[in-house]
Coordinates of C-alpha atoms (C1' of nucleotides) in Angstrom, one line a residue:
Chain A
M1 CA 74.2 104.5 130.7
P2 CA 74.9 107.6 128.6
N3 CA 77.2 108.7 131.5
Q4 CA 79.2 105.5 131.3
V5 CA 79.6 105.9 127.6
L6 CA 80.9 109.3 128.1
D7 CA 83.4 108.0 130.7
K8 CA 84.8 105.6 128.2
R9 CA 85.1 108.3 125.6
Q10 CA 87.0 110.4 128.1
A11 CA 89.3 107.6 129.0
A12 CA 90.1 106.9 125.4
R13 CA 91.1 110.5 125.0
V14 CA 94.0 110.0 127.4
N15 CA 97.1 110.3 125.3
I16 CA 99.7 107.6 125.0
G17 CA 102.1 109.5 127.2
E18 CA 99.7 109.4 130.0
S19 CA 98.8 105.8 129.5
L20 CA 102.4 104.9 129.7
G21 CA 103.1 107.1 132.6
M22 CA 100.5 105.1 134.5
K23 CA 102.2 101.9 134.2
G24 CA 105.5 103.5 134.9
S25 CA 105.7 105.8 137.8
R26 CA 104.5 109.3 137.0
K27 CA 100.8 109.5 137.4
V28 CA 98.0 107.6 139.0
V29 CA 95.0 107.0 136.8
N30 CA 92.1 104.5 136.8
I31 CA 93.5 101.6 134.9
T32 CA 90.3 99.8 134.6
R33 CA 88.7 102.7 132.9
L34 CA 91.5 102.9 130.5
R35 CA 91.3 99.2 129.7
Q36 CA 87.6 99.5 129.1
A37 CA 88.3 102.2 126.7
C38 CA 91.0 100.5 124.7
R39 CA 90.1 96.9 124.2
T40 CA 91.3 95.4 121.0
C41 CA 94.8 95.8 119.5
S42 CA 95.0 98.5 122.1
L43 CA 97.6 100.8 123.4
V44 CA 96.9 99.2 126.7
E45 CA 97.7 95.8 125.2
L46 CA 100.8 97.3 123.6
C47 CA 102.0 99.1 126.6
L48 CA 100.8 97.5 129.8
P49 CA 101.4 93.8 129.9
M50 CA 104.9 93.4 128.6
G51 CA 106.9 94.3 131.6
L52 CA 108.6 97.5 130.4
T53 CA 110.7 99.4 132.8
S54 CA 109.7 103.0 133.3
D55 CA 112.9 103.9 131.4
D56 CA 111.7 101.8 128.4
I57 CA 108.4 103.6 128.6
Q58 CA 110.0 107.0 128.5
Q59 CA 111.8 105.9 125.3
L60 CA 108.6 104.7 123.7
E61 CA 106.9 107.8 124.7
S62 CA 109.5 109.9 123.2
I63 CA 109.0 108.5 119.7
V64 CA 105.2 108.9 119.7
K65 CA 103.6 112.0 118.2
V66 CA 100.0 112.9 118.3
K67 CA 98.3 113.8 115.0
G68 CA 95.0 115.4 114.5
P69 CA 92.3 116.3 114.7
L70 CA 91.5 114.8 111.3
E71 CA 88.1 115.8 110.2
K72 CA 85.5 113.4 109.0
G73 CA 86.2 112.3 105.4
A74 CA 89.9 113.3 105.6
H75 CA 92.6 110.8 104.8
L76 CA 95.3 109.7 107.2
F77 CA 97.2 108.1 104.3
R78 CA 96.5 107.0 100.8
E79 CA 97.2 103.9 98.8
G80 CA 100.7 104.2 97.3
D81 CA 102.1 106.5 100.0
S82 CA 105.5 105.4 101.2
F83 CA 105.3 103.6 104.5
Q84 CA 106.6 105.6 107.5
A85 CA 104.6 104.8 110.6
I86 CA 102.1 102.6 112.4
F87 CA 99.1 104.5 113.8
A88 CA 97.1 104.1 116.9
V89 CA 93.6 105.5 117.0
R90 CA 93.0 107.8 120.0
T91 CA 89.5 109.2 119.3
G92 CA 87.1 108.8 116.4
A93 CA 87.4 106.0 113.9
L94 CA 89.0 105.2 110.6
K95 CA 88.3 102.8 107.7
T96 CA 91.0 101.4 105.5
Y97 CA 90.0 100.6 101.9
S98 CA 91.5 100.0 98.5
L99 CA 90.2 100.7 95.0
D100 CA 90.3 97.8 92.5
A101 CA 91.0 98.1 88.8
D102 CA 87.4 99.1 88.1
G103 CA 87.4 101.8 90.7
R104 CA 85.2 99.8 93.1
E105 CA 86.0 100.5 96.8
H106 CA 86.7 97.6 99.1
V107 CA 86.7 98.3 102.8
L108 CA 89.4 96.3 104.4
G109 CA 88.9 97.2 108.0
F110 CA 87.6 99.6 110.7
H111 CA 89.9 101.0 113.3
L112 CA 88.4 102.1 116.6
P113 CA 89.9 103.9 119.5
G114 CA 92.8 101.9 121.0
E115 CA 93.4 100.0 117.8
L116 CA 96.5 100.1 115.6
L117 CA 96.7 100.2 111.8
G118 CA 99.4 100.1 109.1
F119 CA 101.0 96.7 109.6
D120 CA 100.2 95.6 106.1
A121 CA 102.5 98.3 104.7
I122 CA 105.7 97.0 106.3
Y123 CA 106.4 94.5 103.7
P124 CA 105.9 96.4 100.5
R125 CA 107.1 99.6 102.1
Y126 CA 104.2 101.5 100.7
N127 CA 100.6 101.7 101.8
R128 CA 98.4 99.0 100.1
C129 CA 95.3 100.9 101.1
S130 CA 93.9 104.3 102.1
A131 CA 92.8 105.3 105.5
M132 CA 89.9 107.7 105.9
A133 CA 88.4 109.2 109.0
L134 CA 84.8 108.1 109.6
A135 CA 84.4 110.9 112.2
D136 CA 86.6 113.6 113.6
T137 CA 89.6 111.5 114.6
S138 CA 93.0 111.9 116.3
V139 CA 95.8 109.3 116.2
C140 CA 99.1 108.6 117.7
V141 CA 102.0 108.2 115.1
L142 CA 104.6 105.5 115.8
P143 CA 107.4 106.0 113.3
F144 CA 108.2 102.5 112.2
N145 CA 112.0 102.7 112.1
Q146 CA 112.2 104.0 115.6
L147 CA 109.6 101.6 116.8
A148 CA 111.6 98.7 115.3
D149 CA 114.8 99.9 116.8
L150 CA 113.2 100.1 120.2
A151 CA 111.7 96.7 119.8
Q152 CA 115.2 95.5 119.2
K153 CA 116.2 96.6 122.6
V154 CA 113.0 95.9 124.5
S155 CA 112.0 92.3 124.2
G156 CA 108.5 92.9 125.5
L157 CA 107.8 95.4 122.8
Q158 CA 109.0 93.0 120.1
A159 CA 106.8 90.3 121.5
T160 CA 103.8 92.6 121.6
I161 CA 104.2 93.7 118.0
L162 CA 104.5 90.1 116.9
R163 CA 101.3 89.2 118.8
L164 CA 99.4 92.1 117.4
M165 CA 100.4 91.3 113.9
S166 CA 99.5 87.7 114.4
K167 CA 96.1 88.7 115.7
N168 CA 95.5 90.9 112.7
L169 CA 96.4 87.9 110.6
S170 CA 93.8 85.7 112.2
I171 CA 91.1 88.4 111.8
S172 CA 91.8 88.7 108.1
A173 CA 92.0 85.0 107.6
N174 CA 88.7 84.5 109.3
L175 CA 87.1 87.3 107.3
A176 CA 88.3 85.5 104.2
T177 CA 86.4 82.3 104.9
D178 CA 83.0 81.4 103.5
H179 CA 80.0 82.4 105.6
T180 CA 76.4 83.5 104.9
A181 CA 75.3 87.1 105.0
E182 CA 73.6 86.4 108.3
E183 CA 76.7 85.0 109.9
R184 CA 78.8 87.9 108.7
L185 CA 76.5 90.6 110.0
A186 CA 75.8 88.9 113.4
G187 CA 79.6 88.4 113.8
F188 CA 80.3 91.9 112.8
L189 CA 77.9 93.4 115.4
L190 CA 79.3 91.2 118.1
S191 CA 82.8 92.3 117.3
I192 CA 81.9 96.0 117.3
A193 CA 80.1 95.6 120.6
Q194 CA 83.2 94.0 122.1
R195 CA 85.7 96.4 120.6
T196 CA 83.9 99.5 121.6
G197 CA 83.1 98.2 125.0
E198 CA 79.8 99.9 124.8
G199 CA 78.0 96.7 125.9
S200 CA 74.8 96.1 124.0
E201 CA 74.1 99.7 123.1
L202 CA 76.0 100.5 119.9
R203 CA 76.5 103.5 117.8
L204 CA 77.7 102.5 114.3
V205 CA 80.1 105.2 113.2
M206 CA 80.3 103.8 109.7
P207 CA 77.6 104.0 107.0
R208 CA 75.8 100.9 105.8
R209 CA 77.6 101.1 102.5
D210 CA 80.9 100.6 104.3
I211 CA 79.6 97.8 106.5
A212 CA 78.3 96.1 103.4
S213 CA 81.6 96.5 101.5
Y214 CA 83.6 95.2 104.5
L215 CA 81.4 92.1 104.7
R216 CA 81.2 91.6 101.0
L217 CA 77.5 92.3 100.8
A218 CA 75.2 94.8 99.1
T219 CA 74.0 97.8 101.2
E220 CA 70.4 96.6 100.7
T221 CA 71.3 93.2 102.2
V222 CA 72.7 94.7 105.4
S223 CA 69.6 96.9 105.7
R224 CA 67.2 94.0 105.1
L225 CA 69.1 91.7 107.6
L226 CA 69.0 94.4 110.3
A227 CA 65.3 94.7 109.7
R228 CA 65.0 90.9 110.0
F229 CA 67.1 90.6 113.1
Q230 CA 64.9 93.3 114.6
Q231 CA 61.8 91.4 113.7
E232 CA 63.2 88.3 115.3
E233 CA 63.9 90.3 118.4
L234 CA 67.6 89.8 118.3
L235 CA 68.2 93.6 118.4
E236 CA 66.6 97.0 118.0
V237 CA 67.9 99.2 115.3
H238 CA 67.3 102.8 114.3
R239 CA 69.8 104.3 111.9
K240 CA 73.1 104.3 113.6
R241 CA 71.8 103.2 116.9
V242 CA 71.7 99.5 117.6
R243 CA 70.7 97.8 120.8
L244 CA 71.7 94.1 121.0
I245 CA 68.9 92.2 122.8
D246 CA 69.6 88.5 122.4
L247 CA 73.4 88.2 122.5
D248 CA 73.2 84.4 122.6
G249 CA 70.9 84.3 119.6
L250 CA 73.4 86.5 117.7
R251 CA 76.3 84.3 118.8
D252 CA 74.4 81.3 117.5
L253 CA 74.2 82.9 114.1
G254 CA 77.6 84.6 114.0
G255 CA 79.7 82.6 116.3
S256 CA 81.9 80.9 113.8
F257 CA 82.5 84.2 112.1
E258 CA 83.2 86.2 115.2
I259 CA 86.9 86.1 116.1
A260 CA 87.6 88.5 118.9
D261 CA 85.9 86.4 121.5
R262 CA 88.0 83.4 121.2
T263 CA 91.3 85.3 121.0
R264 CA 90.4 87.4 123.9
Q265 CA 89.7 84.5 126.2
R266 CA 93.1 83.0 125.6
S267 CA 95.1 86.2 125.6
G268 CA 95.1 86.7 129.3
Y269 CA 94.0 90.3 129.2
Q270 CA 90.5 91.4 130.0
Chain B
M1 CA 111.8 72.1 80.4
P2 CA 111.2 69.0 82.5
N3 CA 114.9 69.1 83.4
Q4 CA 114.6 72.6 84.6
V5 CA 111.7 71.7 86.8
L6 CA 113.8 68.9 88.2
D7 CA 116.6 71.3 88.9
K8 CA 114.4 73.5 90.9
R9 CA 113.0 70.6 92.9
Q10 CA 116.6 69.6 93.7
A11 CA 117.5 73.1 94.8
A12 CA 114.5 73.2 97.1
R13 CA 115.6 70.1 98.7
V14 CA 118.7 71.9 100.1
N15 CA 118.3 72.0 103.8
I16 CA 118.3 75.3 105.7
G17 CA 121.7 74.6 107.1
E18 CA 123.2 74.4 103.7
S19 CA 121.3 77.5 102.5
L20 CA 122.7 79.5 105.4
G21 CA 126.1 78.0 105.0
M22 CA 126.2 79.4 101.5
K23 CA 125.6 82.9 102.6
G24 CA 128.0 82.4 105.4
S25 CA 131.3 80.7 104.6
R26 CA 131.0 76.9 104.4
K27 CA 129.9 75.9 101.0
V28 CA 129.5 77.3 97.6
V29 CA 126.2 76.7 95.9
N30 CA 124.4 78.2 93.0
I31 CA 122.4 81.0 94.6
T32 CA 120.3 81.8 91.6
R33 CA 119.1 78.2 91.5
L34 CA 118.2 78.4 95.2
R35 CA 116.3 81.7 94.7
Q36 CA 114.4 80.2 91.9
A37 CA 113.4 77.4 94.1
C38 CA 112.3 79.4 97.1
R39 CA 110.4 82.4 95.9
T40 CA 107.7 83.5 98.3
C41 CA 108.0 83.9 102.0
S42 CA 111.1 81.9 101.5
L43 CA 114.0 80.8 103.5
V44 CA 116.0 82.7 101.0
E45 CA 114.1 85.8 101.8
L46 CA 114.4 85.0 105.4
C47 CA 118.1 84.4 105.4
L48 CA 119.8 86.1 102.5
P49 CA 119.0 89.8 102.3
M50 CA 119.3 90.9 105.9
G51 CA 123.0 91.2 106.3
L52 CA 123.6 88.5 108.9
T53 CA 127.2 87.8 109.9
S54 CA 128.2 84.2 109.5
D55 CA 128.2 84.0 113.2
D56 CA 124.5 85.0 113.3
I57 CA 123.9 82.5 110.7
Q58 CA 125.5 79.7 112.7
Q59 CA 123.2 80.6 115.6
L60 CA 120.1 80.6 113.4
E61 CA 121.2 77.3 112.0
S62 CA 121.6 75.8 115.4
I63 CA 118.0 76.4 116.4
V64 CA 116.5 74.9 113.3
K65 CA 115.5 71.2 113.1
V66 CA 114.4 69.2 110.1
K67 CA 111.2 67.3 110.5
G68 CA 109.8 64.7 108.1
P69 CA 109.2 63.1 105.9
L70 CA 105.5 63.6 106.6
E71 CA 103.5 61.4 104.4
K72 CA 100.6 62.7 102.3
G73 CA 97.5 63.2 104.5
A74 CA 99.5 63.4 107.7
H75 CA 99.2 66.4 110.0
L76 CA 102.0 68.7 110.9
F77 CA 99.8 70.2 113.6
R78 CA 96.2 70.4 114.5
E79 CA 93.8 73.1 115.5
G80 CA 94.1 73.7 119.3
D81 CA 97.6 72.4 119.6
S82 CA 99.7 74.7 121.7
F83 CA 102.0 77.0 119.7
Q84 CA 105.6 76.0 119.7
A85 CA 107.2 76.8 116.3
I86 CA 107.1 78.4 112.9
F87 CA 107.6 76.0 110.1
A88 CA 109.3 76.3 106.7
V89 CA 108.4 73.9 103.9
R90 CA 111.4 72.2 102.4
T91 CA 109.7 69.8 100.0
G92 CA 106.2 68.8 99.2
A93 CA 103.3 71.1 100.2
L94 CA 100.8 71.7 103.0
K95 CA 97.4 73.1 103.4
T96 CA 96.1 74.9 106.5
Y97 CA 92.4 74.6 107.3
S98 CA 90.0 75.0 110.1
L99 CA 86.7 73.3 110.8
D100 CA 83.7 75.5 111.6
A101 CA 80.9 74.8 114.0
D102 CA 79.1 72.6 111.5
G103 CA 82.2 70.6 110.7
R104 CA 82.7 72.2 107.3
E105 CA 86.4 72.5 106.3
H106 CA 87.7 75.9 105.3
V107 CA 91.1 75.9 103.6
L108 CA 93.0 78.9 104.8
G109 CA 96.2 78.6 102.7
F110 CA 98.6 76.5 100.7
H111 CA 102.2 76.4 101.7
L112 CA 104.8 75.5 99.0
P113 CA 108.5 74.9 99.3
G114 CA 110.3 77.9 100.7
E115 CA 107.2 79.3 102.4
L116 CA 106.7 79.7 106.1
L117 CA 103.6 78.9 108.2
G118 CA 102.4 79.3 111.7
F119 CA 102.4 83.0 112.2
D120 CA 98.8 83.2 113.0
A121 CA 99.3 81.1 116.2
I122 CA 101.6 83.6 117.9
Y123 CA 98.9 85.7 119.3
P124 CA 96.5 83.1 120.7
R125 CA 99.4 80.8 121.7
Y126 CA 97.6 77.9 120.2
N127 CA 97.1 76.8 116.6
R128 CA 94.0 78.3 115.1
C129 CA 94.1 75.8 112.2
S130 CA 95.4 72.4 111.2
A131 CA 98.1 71.8 108.7
M132 CA 98.0 68.7 106.5
A133 CA 100.5 67.4 104.0
L134 CA 99.2 67.5 100.4
A135 CA 102.1 65.2 99.3
D136 CA 105.0 63.7 101.1
T137 CA 106.5 66.7 102.8
S138 CA 109.5 67.7 104.9
V139 CA 109.7 70.9 106.9
C140 CA 112.2 72.9 108.9
V141 CA 111.1 73.6 112.5
L142 CA 111.9 77.1 113.9
P143 CA 111.1 77.0 117.7
F144 CA 109.4 80.3 118.2
N145 CA 110.9 81.3 121.6
Q146 CA 114.4 80.8 120.3
L147 CA 113.6 82.5 117.1
A148 CA 112.2 85.5 118.9
D149 CA 115.3 85.6 121.2
L150 CA 117.6 85.5 118.2
A151 CA 115.5 88.2 116.5
Q152 CA 116.1 90.3 119.6
K153 CA 119.8 90.2 118.9
V154 CA 119.9 90.2 115.1
S155 CA 118.0 93.3 113.8
G156 CA 118.0 91.9 110.3
L157 CA 116.1 88.8 111.5
Q158 CA 113.5 90.9 113.3
A159 CA 113.0 93.1 110.3
T160 CA 112.6 90.0 108.1
I161 CA 110.0 88.4 110.4
L162 CA 108.0 91.6 110.5
R163 CA 108.1 91.9 106.7
L164 CA 107.0 88.3 106.2
M165 CA 104.1 88.7 108.6
S166 CA 103.1 91.9 107.0
K167 CA 103.1 90.1 103.6
N168 CA 100.9 87.3 105.0
L169 CA 98.6 90.0 106.2
S170 CA 98.3 91.6 102.8
I171 CA 97.6 88.2 101.2
S172 CA 94.8 87.4 103.7
A173 CA 93.3 90.9 103.4
N174 CA 93.3 90.6 99.7
L175 CA 91.7 87.1 99.8
A176 CA 89.0 88.6 102.0
T177 CA 87.9 91.1 99.4
D178 CA 85.0 90.7 97.0
H179 CA 85.8 89.1 93.6
T180 CA 84.0 86.9 91.1
A181 CA 84.8 83.3 90.7
E182 CA 86.6 84.0 87.5
E183 CA 88.9 86.6 89.1
R184 CA 89.6 84.3 92.0
L185 CA 90.6 81.4 90.0
A186 CA 92.7 83.3 87.4
G187 CA 94.5 85.1 90.3
F188 CA 95.0 81.8 92.1
L189 CA 96.6 80.1 89.0
L190 CA 98.9 83.1 88.5
S191 CA 99.9 83.1 92.1
I192 CA 100.7 79.4 92.0
A193 CA 102.7 79.8 88.8
Q194 CA 104.8 82.5 90.4
R195 CA 105.3 80.8 93.7
T196 CA 106.4 77.5 92.3
G197 CA 108.6 79.2 89.7
E198 CA 107.4 76.5 87.3
G199 CA 106.7 79.1 84.6
S200 CA 103.5 78.3 82.7
E201 CA 103.6 74.6 83.2
L202 CA 101.9 73.9 86.5
R203 CA 101.3 70.7 88.5
L204 CA 98.5 71.4 91.0
V205 CA 99.4 69.4 94.1
M206 CA 96.0 70.2 95.8
P207 CA 92.7 68.6 94.8
R208 CA 89.9 70.7 93.2
R209 CA 88.0 70.5 96.4
D210 CA 90.7 72.3 98.3
I211 CA 91.2 75.0 95.6
A212 CA 87.5 75.5 95.7
S213 CA 87.4 75.8 99.5
Y214 CA 90.3 78.2 99.5
L215 CA 88.6 80.4 96.9
R216 CA 85.2 80.1 98.5
L217 CA 83.7 78.3 95.5
A218 CA 82.1 75.0 94.9
T219 CA 84.3 72.2 93.4
E220 CA 82.0 72.1 90.4
T221 CA 82.6 75.8 89.8
V222 CA 86.3 75.4 89.7
S223 CA 86.0 72.5 87.3
R224 CA 83.6 74.4 85.0
L225 CA 85.8 77.5 85.0
L226 CA 88.9 75.6 84.1
A227 CA 86.9 74.0 81.3
R228 CA 85.8 77.5 80.2
F229 CA 89.3 79.0 80.4
Q230 CA 90.5 76.1 78.2
Q231 CA 87.8 76.8 75.7
E232 CA 88.8 80.4 75.6
E233 CA 92.3 79.3 75.0
L234 CA 93.7 80.9 78.2
L235 CA 95.2 77.6 79.3
E236 CA 95.2 73.9 78.8
V237 CA 94.2 71.7 81.6
H238 CA 94.3 68.0 82.2
R239 CA 93.7 66.9 85.8
K240 CA 96.5 68.2 87.9
R241 CA 98.5 69.4 84.9
V242 CA 97.8 73.0 83.8
R243 CA 99.6 74.9 81.1
L244 CA 99.0 78.6 81.1
I245 CA 98.9 79.9 77.6
D246 CA 97.6 83.5 77.6
L247 CA 99.2 85.0 80.7
D248 CA 98.0 88.5 79.8
G249 CA 94.5 87.3 79.4
L250 CA 94.6 85.7 82.8
R251 CA 96.0 88.8 84.3
D252 CA 93.2 90.8 82.8
L253 CA 90.8 88.5 84.6
G254 CA 92.6 88.0 87.8
G255 CA 94.9 91.0 88.1
S256 CA 93.1 92.7 90.9
F257 CA 93.0 89.5 92.9
E258 CA 96.5 88.4 92.4
I259 CA 98.8 89.8 95.0
A260 CA 102.3 88.4 94.8
D261 CA 103.1 90.3 91.6
R262 CA 102.8 93.7 93.1
T263 CA 104.5 92.9 96.4
R264 CA 107.3 91.2 94.6
Q265 CA 108.1 94.1 92.4
R266 CA 108.5 96.5 95.2
S267 CA 110.2 94.2 97.6
G268 CA 113.6 94.6 96.1
Y269 CA 114.4 90.9 95.9
Q270 CA 114.0 88.9 92.7
Chain C
dC1 C1' 91.5 44.3 86.9
dG2 C1' 88.3 46.1 90.2
dA3 C1' 87.1 49.6 93.8
dG4 C1' 87.5 53.8 95.4
dT5 C1' 88.2 58.6 94.7
dA6 C1' 88.8 62.7 92.0
dC7 C1' 87.0 65.1 88.5
dT8 C1' 83.6 66.6 84.9
dT9 C1' 79.1 67.8 83.1
dG10 C1' 74.2 68.8 83.1
dA11 C1' 69.8 70.4 85.2
dC12 C1' 67.8 73.1 88.5
dC13 C1' 67.6 76.4 92.4
dC14 C1' 68.4 80.0 95.7
dA15 C1' 71.0 83.6 98.4
dG16 C1' 72.0 87.7 97.7
dA17 C1' 72.8 91.3 93.9
dT18 C1' 70.8 94.7 91.1
dC19 C1' 67.3 97.9 89.8
dA20 C1' 63.8 101.1 91.2
dA21 C1' 61.1 103.8 94.1
dG22 C1' 60.2 105.9 98.2
dC23 C1' 61.5 107.6 103.1
dC24 C1' 63.4 110.3 106.7
dA25 C1' 67.1 112.9 109.1
dT26 C1' 70.0 116.7 108.7
dG27 C1' 71.5 121.0 106.7
dT28 C1' 70.7 125.4 104.1
dG29 C1' 68.8 129.4 102.5
dG30 C1' 64.9 132.4 102.4
Chain D
dC1 C1' 60.7 128.6 111.4
dC2 C1' 59.5 126.5 107.4
dA3 C1' 60.3 124.8 102.3
dC4 C1' 63.2 121.9 100.0
dA5 C1' 67.5 119.7 98.8
dT6 C1' 70.7 116.2 99.7
dG7 C1' 72.4 111.8 100.9
dG8 C1' 71.8 107.9 103.8
dC9 C1' 68.6 104.3 104.6
dT10 C1' 64.7 101.1 103.7
dT11 C1' 61.6 98.3 101.0
dG12 C1' 59.8 95.9 97.0
dA13 C1' 60.4 93.4 92.5
dT14 C1' 63.3 91.0 89.6
dC15 C1' 67.5 88.7 88.1
dT16 C1' 71.7 85.9 88.1
dG17 C1' 76.2 83.8 89.6
dG18 C1' 77.4 80.3 91.5
dG19 C1' 75.7 76.5 94.7
dT20 C1' 73.4 72.0 95.0
dC21 C1' 72.0 67.7 93.4
dA22 C1' 72.6 63.9 90.4
dA23 C1' 74.8 61.2 87.1
dG24 C1' 78.5 59.9 84.6
dT25 C1' 83.8 59.3 83.5
dA26 C1' 88.6 58.5 84.3
dC27 C1' 92.6 58.2 86.9
dT28 C1' 95.0 55.7 90.7
dC29 C1' 96.4 52.3 93.5
dG30 C1' 96.1 48.0 95.8

DNA sequence: CGAGTACTTGACCCAGATCAAGCCATGTGG
DNA sequence: CCACATGGCTTGATCTGGGTCAAGTACTCG
């Protein structure tokens, strides 16, 4: 099992050039492994299923730059920065957050390997939130103007961007609905399990405080609920290590909060 | 004042063909009046500021159909319907909502004249929510495939769609953050005031129950807070009629929850 | 004018926040 | 290799914003 996890990490470390090359013509790589590594809002989803020619792929590749490593606690961008690019997480993880008038931090999202961030800044042309590395992190930079120009030429790319933004919209809308602490946390754990592809053996990169903020709960509530879930034999938890035991039980609790499942099923991509 | 309100209603009643014609070549209409009518996520925003040629405009016009009138309580679409089109509200108003596992209704959004809905269905290719008319309502139908094809040709249209979706994303993300009942309601009232362009004299088309559901509050809490705001001389309320008196006071309460303001300022369009 | 529905108001209650210790992993310097 | 400091995590005690339940009241529409 630890081996498998390592494999996935390795796969996620493939840069976007290589992942595109695969679908094109240049290099043969184990696609299943890559898919496993990059599940949600992923480069795979961005690059693979949209019928690009290898020429299109070269073009996309040419506008992408790698940035990093960004060390834990460093910012990728800050609230108020002018908007330049969409980012794709390669390794590590980021949180996006904003500060309200009273200086309270609100975590808006977590961004795991293979996921994209920055779409919310297109409209106002400046970043509405800050993005901080939760661990040492490297990202791909997709300069937005060039990306948009390319999407103009490549219909599959436009379609993919629209779908990704639509998906983000659903996730946010779902997060905005009214659920109990129990539902939120169960749904959150299921979503992390799915997005990391780690199966039932999770390592939570983010501290409790951030999980709590994201789910609009107090840190203590998250802690207590995890303890209760453990007592009810839904999972085992020790600090950052979580082992999901009763997935169906968790789904019963968090099903209506969990979103990725339903969208995944219909999307047509494993 | 009532006259002015009537003017705006009239203006909103202009169909999309006419509004496009204006910018193109066919018909001269008071653009300021139209802008006033369609403020947020509006057809105006969709059609005006993106440098379309009158030829492009004709094409856009040709794919748009008018649908309605839809009478109060009727559905424009239902959860699970396959996704076909984006809609633009011409007159009236809609709410979007979904039902959770226990059959509880969650209101996801209100859609006023000039606003678009349906973006969240692009990704899963089916509607994630139902849309019901809150009053007699007519809409423009923008078949998505044709719209996407056209966006492929017209870069301004693609850019506009991306911006609109980005904006929706910000609104949802903001709604998902943690705020008190007071902040939510104050922010909501300010946002309605802004979006309807009615100034401080509002007519709430939606019942208390729906406002409450949207803001994740109990109906009684909304009622009580309105009573309290009135007592504190922030506003006057009588059933569906609300007159905002102390806008600054409301902004102090709801400022960090209200989103439209900030995005508007930076967007470059009045 | 009567019935139904939306809204308001009051009394009470509870999920989850806040406050307050303690605990335990990791790092740091001696 | 061990104090001991630091910050994340847990656990207990208490508090409270807003939910729930229960009447009323007042529009609205047939």
